[in-house]
CSV table of C-alpha atoms in Angstrom, one decimal:
chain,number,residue,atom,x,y,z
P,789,UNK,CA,-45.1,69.2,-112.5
P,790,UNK,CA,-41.8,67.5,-111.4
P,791,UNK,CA,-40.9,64.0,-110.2
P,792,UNK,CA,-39.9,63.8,-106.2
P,793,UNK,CA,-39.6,60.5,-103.9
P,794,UNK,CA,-42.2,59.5,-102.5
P,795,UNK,CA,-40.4,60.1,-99.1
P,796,UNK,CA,-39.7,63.6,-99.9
P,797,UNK,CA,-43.4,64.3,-98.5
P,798,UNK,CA,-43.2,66.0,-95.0
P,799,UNK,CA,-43.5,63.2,-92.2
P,800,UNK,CA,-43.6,60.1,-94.6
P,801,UNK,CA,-40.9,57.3,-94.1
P,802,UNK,CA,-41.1,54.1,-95.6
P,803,UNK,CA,-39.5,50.6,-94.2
P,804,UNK,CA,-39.0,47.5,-95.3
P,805,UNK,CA,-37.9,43.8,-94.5
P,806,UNK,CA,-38.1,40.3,-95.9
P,807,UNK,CA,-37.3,37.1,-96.3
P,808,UNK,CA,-35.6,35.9,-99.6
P,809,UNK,CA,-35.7,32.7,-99.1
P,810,UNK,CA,-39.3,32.5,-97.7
P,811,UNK,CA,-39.9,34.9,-100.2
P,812,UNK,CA,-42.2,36.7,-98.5
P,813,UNK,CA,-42.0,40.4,-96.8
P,814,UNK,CA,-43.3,43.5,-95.5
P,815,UNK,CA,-43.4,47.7,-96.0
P,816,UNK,CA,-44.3,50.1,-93.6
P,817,UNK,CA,-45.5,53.6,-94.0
P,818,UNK,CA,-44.8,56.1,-91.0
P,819,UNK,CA,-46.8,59.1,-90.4
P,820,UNK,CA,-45.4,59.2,-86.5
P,821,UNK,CA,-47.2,62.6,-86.6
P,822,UNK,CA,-51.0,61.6,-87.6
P,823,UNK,CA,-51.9,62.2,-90.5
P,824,UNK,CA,-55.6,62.0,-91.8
P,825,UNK,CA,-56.5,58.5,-93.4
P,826,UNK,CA,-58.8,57.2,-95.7
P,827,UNK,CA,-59.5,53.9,-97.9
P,828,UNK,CA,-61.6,52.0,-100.4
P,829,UNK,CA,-61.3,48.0,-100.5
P,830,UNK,CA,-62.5,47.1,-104.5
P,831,UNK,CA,-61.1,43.9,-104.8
P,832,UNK,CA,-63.4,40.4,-104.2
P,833,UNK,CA,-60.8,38.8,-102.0
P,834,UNK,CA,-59.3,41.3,-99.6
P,835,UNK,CA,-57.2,40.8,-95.8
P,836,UNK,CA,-57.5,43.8,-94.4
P,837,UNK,CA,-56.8,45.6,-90.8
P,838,UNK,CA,-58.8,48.9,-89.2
P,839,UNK,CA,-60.4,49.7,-93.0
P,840,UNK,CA,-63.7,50.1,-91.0
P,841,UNK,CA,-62.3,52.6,-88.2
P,842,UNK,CA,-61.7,55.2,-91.4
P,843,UNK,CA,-64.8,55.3,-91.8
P,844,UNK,CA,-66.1,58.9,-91.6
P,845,UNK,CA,-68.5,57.8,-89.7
P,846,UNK,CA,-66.1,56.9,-86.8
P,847,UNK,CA,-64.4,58.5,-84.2
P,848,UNK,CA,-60.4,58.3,-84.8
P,849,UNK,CA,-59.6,60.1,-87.9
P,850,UNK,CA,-56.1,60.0,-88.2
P,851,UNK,CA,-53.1,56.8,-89.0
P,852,UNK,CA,-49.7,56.5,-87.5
P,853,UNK,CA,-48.9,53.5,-89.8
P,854,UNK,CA,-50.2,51.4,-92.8
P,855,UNK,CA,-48.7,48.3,-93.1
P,856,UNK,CA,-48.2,46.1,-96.5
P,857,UNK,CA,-47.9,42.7,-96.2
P,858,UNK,CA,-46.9,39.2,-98.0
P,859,UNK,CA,-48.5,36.4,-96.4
P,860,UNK,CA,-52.2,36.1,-97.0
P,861,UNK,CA,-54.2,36.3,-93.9
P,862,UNK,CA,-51.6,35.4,-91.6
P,863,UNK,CA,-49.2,38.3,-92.9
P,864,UNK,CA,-51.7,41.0,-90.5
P,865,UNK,CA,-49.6,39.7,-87.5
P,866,UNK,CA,-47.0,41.6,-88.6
P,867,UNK,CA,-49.2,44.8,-87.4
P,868,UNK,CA,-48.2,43.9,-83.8
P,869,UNK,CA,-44.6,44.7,-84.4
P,870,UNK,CA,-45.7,47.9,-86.0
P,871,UNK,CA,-47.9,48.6,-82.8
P,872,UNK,CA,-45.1,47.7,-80.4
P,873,UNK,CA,-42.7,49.9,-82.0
P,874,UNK,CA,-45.0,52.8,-82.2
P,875,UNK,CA,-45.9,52.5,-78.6
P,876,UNK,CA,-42.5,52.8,-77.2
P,877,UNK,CA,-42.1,55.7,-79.1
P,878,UNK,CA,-45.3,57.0,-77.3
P,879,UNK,CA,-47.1,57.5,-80.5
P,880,UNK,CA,-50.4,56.9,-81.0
P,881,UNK,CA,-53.8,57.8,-79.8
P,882,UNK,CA,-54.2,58.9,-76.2
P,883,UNK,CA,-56.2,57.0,-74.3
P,884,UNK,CA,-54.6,58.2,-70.7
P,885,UNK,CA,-52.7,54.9,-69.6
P,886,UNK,CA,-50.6,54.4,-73.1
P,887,UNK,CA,-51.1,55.6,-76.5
P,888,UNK,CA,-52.6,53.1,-79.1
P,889,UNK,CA,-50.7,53.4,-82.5
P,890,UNK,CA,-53.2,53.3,-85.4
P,891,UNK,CA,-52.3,51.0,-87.7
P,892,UNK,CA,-54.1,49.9,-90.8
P,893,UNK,CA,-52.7,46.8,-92.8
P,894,UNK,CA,-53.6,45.1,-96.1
P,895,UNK,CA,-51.7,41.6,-96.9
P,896,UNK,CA,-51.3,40.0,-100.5
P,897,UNK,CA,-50.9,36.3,-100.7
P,898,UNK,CA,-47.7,35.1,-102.0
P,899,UNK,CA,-47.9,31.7,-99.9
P,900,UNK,CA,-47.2,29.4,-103.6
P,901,UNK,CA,-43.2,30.7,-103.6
P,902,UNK,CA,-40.7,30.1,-101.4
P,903,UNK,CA,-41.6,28.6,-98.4
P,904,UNK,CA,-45.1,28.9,-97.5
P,905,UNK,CA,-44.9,28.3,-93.6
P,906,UNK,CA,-42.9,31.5,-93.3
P,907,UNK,CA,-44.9,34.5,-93.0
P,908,UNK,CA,-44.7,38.4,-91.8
P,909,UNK,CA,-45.1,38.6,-87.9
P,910,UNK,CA,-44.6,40.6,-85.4
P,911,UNK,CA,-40.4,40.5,-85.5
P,912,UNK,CA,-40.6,41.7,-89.2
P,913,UNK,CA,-42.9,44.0,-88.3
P,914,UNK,CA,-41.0,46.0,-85.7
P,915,UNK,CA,-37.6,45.4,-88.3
P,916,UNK,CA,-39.8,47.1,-91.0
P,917,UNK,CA,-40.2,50.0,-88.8
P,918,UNK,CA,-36.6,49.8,-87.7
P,919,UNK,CA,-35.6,50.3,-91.4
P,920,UNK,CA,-37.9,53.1,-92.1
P,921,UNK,CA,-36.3,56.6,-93.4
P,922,UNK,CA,-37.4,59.5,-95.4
P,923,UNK,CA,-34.1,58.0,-97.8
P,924,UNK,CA,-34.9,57.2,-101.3
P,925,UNK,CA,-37.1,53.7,-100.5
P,926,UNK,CA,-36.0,50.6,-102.8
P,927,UNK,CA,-38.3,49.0,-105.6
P,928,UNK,CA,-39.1,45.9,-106.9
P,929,UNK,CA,-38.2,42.6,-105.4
P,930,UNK,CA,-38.5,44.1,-101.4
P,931,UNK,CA,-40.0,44.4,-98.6
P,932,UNK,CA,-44.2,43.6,-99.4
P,933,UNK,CA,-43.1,43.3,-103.1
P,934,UNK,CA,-40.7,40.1,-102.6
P,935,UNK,CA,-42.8,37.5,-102.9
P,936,UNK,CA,-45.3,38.9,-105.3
P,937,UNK,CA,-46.2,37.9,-108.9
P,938,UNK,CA,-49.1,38.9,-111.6
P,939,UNK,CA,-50.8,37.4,-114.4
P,940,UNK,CA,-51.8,34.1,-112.8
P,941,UNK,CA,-54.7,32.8,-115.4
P,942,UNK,CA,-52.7,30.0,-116.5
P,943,UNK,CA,-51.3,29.3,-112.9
P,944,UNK,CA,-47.7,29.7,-111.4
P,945,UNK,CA,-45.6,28.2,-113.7
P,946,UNK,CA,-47.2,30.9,-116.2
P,947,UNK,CA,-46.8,34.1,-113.7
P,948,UNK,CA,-44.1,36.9,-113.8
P,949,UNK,CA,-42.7,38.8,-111.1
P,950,UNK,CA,-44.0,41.6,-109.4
P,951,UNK,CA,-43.0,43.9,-106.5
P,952,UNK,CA,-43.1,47.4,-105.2
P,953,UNK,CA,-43.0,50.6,-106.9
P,954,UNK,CA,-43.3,53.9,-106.0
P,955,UNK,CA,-44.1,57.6,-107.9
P,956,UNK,CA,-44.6,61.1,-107.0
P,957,UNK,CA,-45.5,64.3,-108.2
P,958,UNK,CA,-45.2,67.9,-107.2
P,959,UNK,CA,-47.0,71.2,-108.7
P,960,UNK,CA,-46.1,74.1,-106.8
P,961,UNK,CA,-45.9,73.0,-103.0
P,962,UNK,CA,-48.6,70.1,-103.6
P,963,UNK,CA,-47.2,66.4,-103.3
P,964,UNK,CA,-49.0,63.4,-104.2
P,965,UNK,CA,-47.1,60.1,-104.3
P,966,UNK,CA,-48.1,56.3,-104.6
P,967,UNK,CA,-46.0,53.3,-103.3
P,968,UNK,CA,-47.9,49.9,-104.1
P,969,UNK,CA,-46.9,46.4,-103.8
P,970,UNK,CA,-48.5,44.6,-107.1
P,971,UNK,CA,-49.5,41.0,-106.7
P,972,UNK,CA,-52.3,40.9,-109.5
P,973,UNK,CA,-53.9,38.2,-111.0
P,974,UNK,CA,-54.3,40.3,-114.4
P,975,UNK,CA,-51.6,41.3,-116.8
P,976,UNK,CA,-49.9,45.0,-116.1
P,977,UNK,CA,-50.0,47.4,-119.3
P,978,UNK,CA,-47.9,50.8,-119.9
P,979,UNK,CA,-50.8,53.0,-119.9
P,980,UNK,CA,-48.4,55.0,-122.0
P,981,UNK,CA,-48.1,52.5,-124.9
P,982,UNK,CA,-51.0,50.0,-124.2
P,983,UNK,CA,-48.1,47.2,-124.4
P,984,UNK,CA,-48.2,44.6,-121.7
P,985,UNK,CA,-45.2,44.7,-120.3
P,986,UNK,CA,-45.9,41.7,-117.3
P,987,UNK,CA,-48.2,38.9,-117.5
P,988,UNK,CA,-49.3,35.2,-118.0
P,989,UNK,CA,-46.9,33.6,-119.8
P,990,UNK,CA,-48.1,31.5,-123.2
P,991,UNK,CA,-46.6,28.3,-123.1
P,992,UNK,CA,-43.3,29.5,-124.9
P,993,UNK,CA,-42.6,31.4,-121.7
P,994,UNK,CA,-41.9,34.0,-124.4
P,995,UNK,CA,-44.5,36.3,-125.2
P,996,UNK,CA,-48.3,37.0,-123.2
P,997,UNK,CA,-50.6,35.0,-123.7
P,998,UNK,CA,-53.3,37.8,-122.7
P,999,UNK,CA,-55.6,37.3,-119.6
P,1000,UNK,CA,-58.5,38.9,-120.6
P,1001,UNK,CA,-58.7,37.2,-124.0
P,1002,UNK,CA,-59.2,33.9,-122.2
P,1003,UNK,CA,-61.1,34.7,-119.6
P,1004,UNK,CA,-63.2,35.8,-122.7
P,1005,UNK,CA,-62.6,32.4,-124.5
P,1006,UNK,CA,-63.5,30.3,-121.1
P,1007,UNK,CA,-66.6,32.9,-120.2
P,1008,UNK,CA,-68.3,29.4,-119.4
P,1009,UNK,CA,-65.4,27.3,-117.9
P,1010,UNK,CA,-65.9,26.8,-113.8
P,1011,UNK,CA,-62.2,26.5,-113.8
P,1012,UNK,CA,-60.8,26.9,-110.1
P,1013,UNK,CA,-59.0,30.1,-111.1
P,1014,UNK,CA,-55.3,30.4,-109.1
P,1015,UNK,CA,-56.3,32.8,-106.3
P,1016,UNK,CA,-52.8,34.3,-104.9
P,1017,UNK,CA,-53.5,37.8,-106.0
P,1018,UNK,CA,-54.4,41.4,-104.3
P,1019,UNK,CA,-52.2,44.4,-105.3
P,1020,UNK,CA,-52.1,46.9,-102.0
P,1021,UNK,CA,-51.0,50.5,-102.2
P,1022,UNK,CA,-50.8,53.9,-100.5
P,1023,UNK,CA,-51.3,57.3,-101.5
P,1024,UNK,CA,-49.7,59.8,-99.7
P,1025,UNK,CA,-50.0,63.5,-100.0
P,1026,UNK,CA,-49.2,67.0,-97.9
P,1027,UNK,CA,-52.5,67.9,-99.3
P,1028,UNK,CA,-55.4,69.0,-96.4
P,1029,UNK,CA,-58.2,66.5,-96.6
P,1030,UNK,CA,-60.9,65.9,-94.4
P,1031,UNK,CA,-61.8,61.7,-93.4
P,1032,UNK,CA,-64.5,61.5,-96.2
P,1033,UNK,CA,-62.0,63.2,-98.5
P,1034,UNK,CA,-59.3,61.0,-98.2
P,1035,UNK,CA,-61.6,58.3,-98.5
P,1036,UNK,CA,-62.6,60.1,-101.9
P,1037,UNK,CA,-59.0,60.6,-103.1
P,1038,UNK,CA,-58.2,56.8,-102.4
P,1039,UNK,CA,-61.7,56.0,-104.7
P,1040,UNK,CA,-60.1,58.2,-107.2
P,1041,UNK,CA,-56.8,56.3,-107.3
P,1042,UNK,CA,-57.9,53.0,-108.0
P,1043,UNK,CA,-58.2,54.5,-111.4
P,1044,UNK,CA,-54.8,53.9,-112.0
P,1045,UNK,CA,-55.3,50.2,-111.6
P,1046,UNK,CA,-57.6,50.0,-114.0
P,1047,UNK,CA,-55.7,51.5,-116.5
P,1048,UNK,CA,-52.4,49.6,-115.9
P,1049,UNK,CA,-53.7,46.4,-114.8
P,1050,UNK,CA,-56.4,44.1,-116.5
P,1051,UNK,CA,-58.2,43.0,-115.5
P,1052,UNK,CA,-58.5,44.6,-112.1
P,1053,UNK,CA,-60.8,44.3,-109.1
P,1054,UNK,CA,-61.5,40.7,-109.5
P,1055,UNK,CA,-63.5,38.0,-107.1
P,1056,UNK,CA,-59.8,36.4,-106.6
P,1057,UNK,CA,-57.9,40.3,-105.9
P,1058,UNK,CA,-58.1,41.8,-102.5
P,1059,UNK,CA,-57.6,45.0,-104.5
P,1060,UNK,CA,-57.0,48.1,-101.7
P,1061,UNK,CA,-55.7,51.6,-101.5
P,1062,UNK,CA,-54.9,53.2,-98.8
P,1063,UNK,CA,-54.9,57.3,-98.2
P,1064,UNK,CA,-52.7,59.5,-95.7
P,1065,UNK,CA,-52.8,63.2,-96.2
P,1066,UNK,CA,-50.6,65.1,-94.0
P,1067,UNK,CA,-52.3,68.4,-94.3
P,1068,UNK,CA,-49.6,70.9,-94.6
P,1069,UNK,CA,-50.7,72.7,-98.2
P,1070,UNK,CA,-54.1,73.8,-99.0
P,1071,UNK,CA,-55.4,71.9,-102.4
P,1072,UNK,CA,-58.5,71.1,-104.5
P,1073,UNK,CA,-59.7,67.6,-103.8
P,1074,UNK,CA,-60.0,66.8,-107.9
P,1075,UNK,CA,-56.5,67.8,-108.1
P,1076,UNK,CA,-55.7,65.4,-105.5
P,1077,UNK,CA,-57.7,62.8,-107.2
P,1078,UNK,CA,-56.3,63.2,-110.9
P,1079,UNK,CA,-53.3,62.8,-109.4
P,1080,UNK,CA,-53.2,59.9,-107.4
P,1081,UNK,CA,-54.6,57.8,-109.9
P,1082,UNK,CA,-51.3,59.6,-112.5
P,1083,UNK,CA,-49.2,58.2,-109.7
P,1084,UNK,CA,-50.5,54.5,-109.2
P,1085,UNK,CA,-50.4,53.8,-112.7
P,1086,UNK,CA,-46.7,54.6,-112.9
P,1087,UNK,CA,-46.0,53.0,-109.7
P,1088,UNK,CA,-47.6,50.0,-110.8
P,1089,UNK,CA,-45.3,50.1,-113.7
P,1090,UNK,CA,-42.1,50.9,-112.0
P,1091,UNK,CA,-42.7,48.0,-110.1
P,1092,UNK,CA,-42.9,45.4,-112.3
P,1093,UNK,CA,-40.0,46.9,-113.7
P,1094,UNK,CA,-37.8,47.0,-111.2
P,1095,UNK,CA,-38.4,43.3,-110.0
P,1096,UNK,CA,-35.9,40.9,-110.7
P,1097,UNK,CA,-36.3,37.2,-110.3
P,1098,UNK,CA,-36.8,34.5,-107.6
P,1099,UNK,CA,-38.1,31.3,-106.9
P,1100,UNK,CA,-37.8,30.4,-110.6
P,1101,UNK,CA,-40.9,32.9,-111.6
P,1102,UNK,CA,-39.2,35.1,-114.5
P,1103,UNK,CA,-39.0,39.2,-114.5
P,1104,UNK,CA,-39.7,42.1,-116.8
P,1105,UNK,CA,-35.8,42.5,-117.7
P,1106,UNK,CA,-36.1,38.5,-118.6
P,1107,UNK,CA,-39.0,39.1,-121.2
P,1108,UNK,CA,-38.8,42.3,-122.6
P,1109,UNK,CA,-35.2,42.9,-123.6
């Protein structure tokens, strides 16, 4: 196997845009061409957009966009800009009069940094889409990634930065890539070294103070936990998957959550994953599967990595020197 972009998949781009100062963003995914979606929702708390249309039960079976999104609930507006800029391309779903872009969305809530009354819409929506290449796509402190932060037991003033990160792998002509925006209310470990390496804060701002030790400790405590969590991703692949196998595939990656984030898939994480497939190379499902969830452990990594500070909540590269 051998590293690639993420964009380096056939008919993937990958936009973003945000607000610094709001700190709050967005990140688009293209497939203008279709490509075959799929999803599973794990987390308690999710904000969500057309999960139930990829059903394989239902009719369409195939995504022009996913959309990212900072925001909470009122970050899915931003789905409209990704519609309107899809449409006057004339891409979409026939339906005779227009087309009718396929969009699905998942938001993260980020609303306690920067300025909360600032949120995704429809303008950064369509910018998102205006920025969107098959370039090398930034990590980190961007786009959906801006204004998020993990390890949130012990409230804001204990968090760390998060952000976007993306990974990909290729074996012969099979690509598999994840891009994820990591907003998570659990610490984020190096599956590699079992070291967290972003987390709640002890009160020396130093060193971890390790979330799923105190939940432990407080097993009994009816604590309002801080609930501005959800970590949203997207695996992307040129692999040929039916509807109920890239629903599969996105099942499969949510294993690479669980081994870089803990804990993951709480009541207070929206937790979703997203699948396209493009369908150009013919490969084994489990193949698929292993590596998604190899790709969105690294990607989780990479971006907490390569987020750098704002709004006063510190980074990786200010802890772990």
């Amino acid at each position: 196997m051998k590293e690639v972009l993420f964009t380096d998949i056939e008919g993937i781009k990958v936009g973003h845009e945000q607000n610094f100062q709001a700190a709050t963003g967005c990140t688009v995914i293209l497939c203008e061409e279709g490509a075959v979606g799929g999803v599973d929702v794990r987390g308690g708390a999710p904000g969500t957009r057309e999960t139930e249309l990829l059903n394989p039960v239902n009719l369409v079976d195939k995504l022009h966009a996913v959309l990212l999104a900072g925001g909470s609930a009122f970050g899915l507006d931003a789905a409209a800009g990704v519609m309107a800029y899809l449409e006057e391309k004339k891409v979409g779903f026939d339906v005779g009069v227009t087309t009718v872009p396929i969009v699905a969305a998942a938001v993260l809530f980020d609303l306690m940094i920067g300025d909360y009354s600032i949120r995704p819409d429809k303008e950064m929506g369509y910018k998102a889409c205006k920025n969107a290449s098959n370039q090398p796509s930034p990590q980190g402190t961007i786009g959906a990634g801006t204004g998020a932060t993990v390890g949130k037991f012990l409230g804001p003033n204990h968090a760390m930065k998060g952000g976007i990160g993306s990974y990909c792998l290729k074996t012969g002509d099979l690509m598999v890539g994840a891009l994820v925006a990591v907003n998570c209310f659990g610490d984020v470990i190096n599956p590699s070294t079992g070291t967290t390496i972003a987390g709640a804060l002890s009160h020396d701002q130093h060193t971890f103070a390790d979330t799923e030790k105190m939940m432990l400790q407080q097993y009994n405590s009816d604590k309002n936990l801080f609930t501005g969590n959800t970590t949203i991703g997207v695996i992307a692949t040129n692999g040929k998957l039916t509807k109920a196998g890239a629903n599969k595939v996105a099942s499969m990656a949510h294993n690479g959550y669980a081994r870089s984030i803990r804990p993951a898939h709480t009541m207070v994480d929206g937790d979703t994953i997203f699948t396209v497939a493009t369908g150009s190379v013919e490969a084994d499902i489990n193949v698929i599967g292993l590596l998604a969830a190899k790709v969105m452990e690294e990607a989780v990594v990479r971006a907490v990595k390569h987020a750098t500070s704002l709004g006063g909540i510190r980074c990786y590269n200010d802890i772990i020197k």
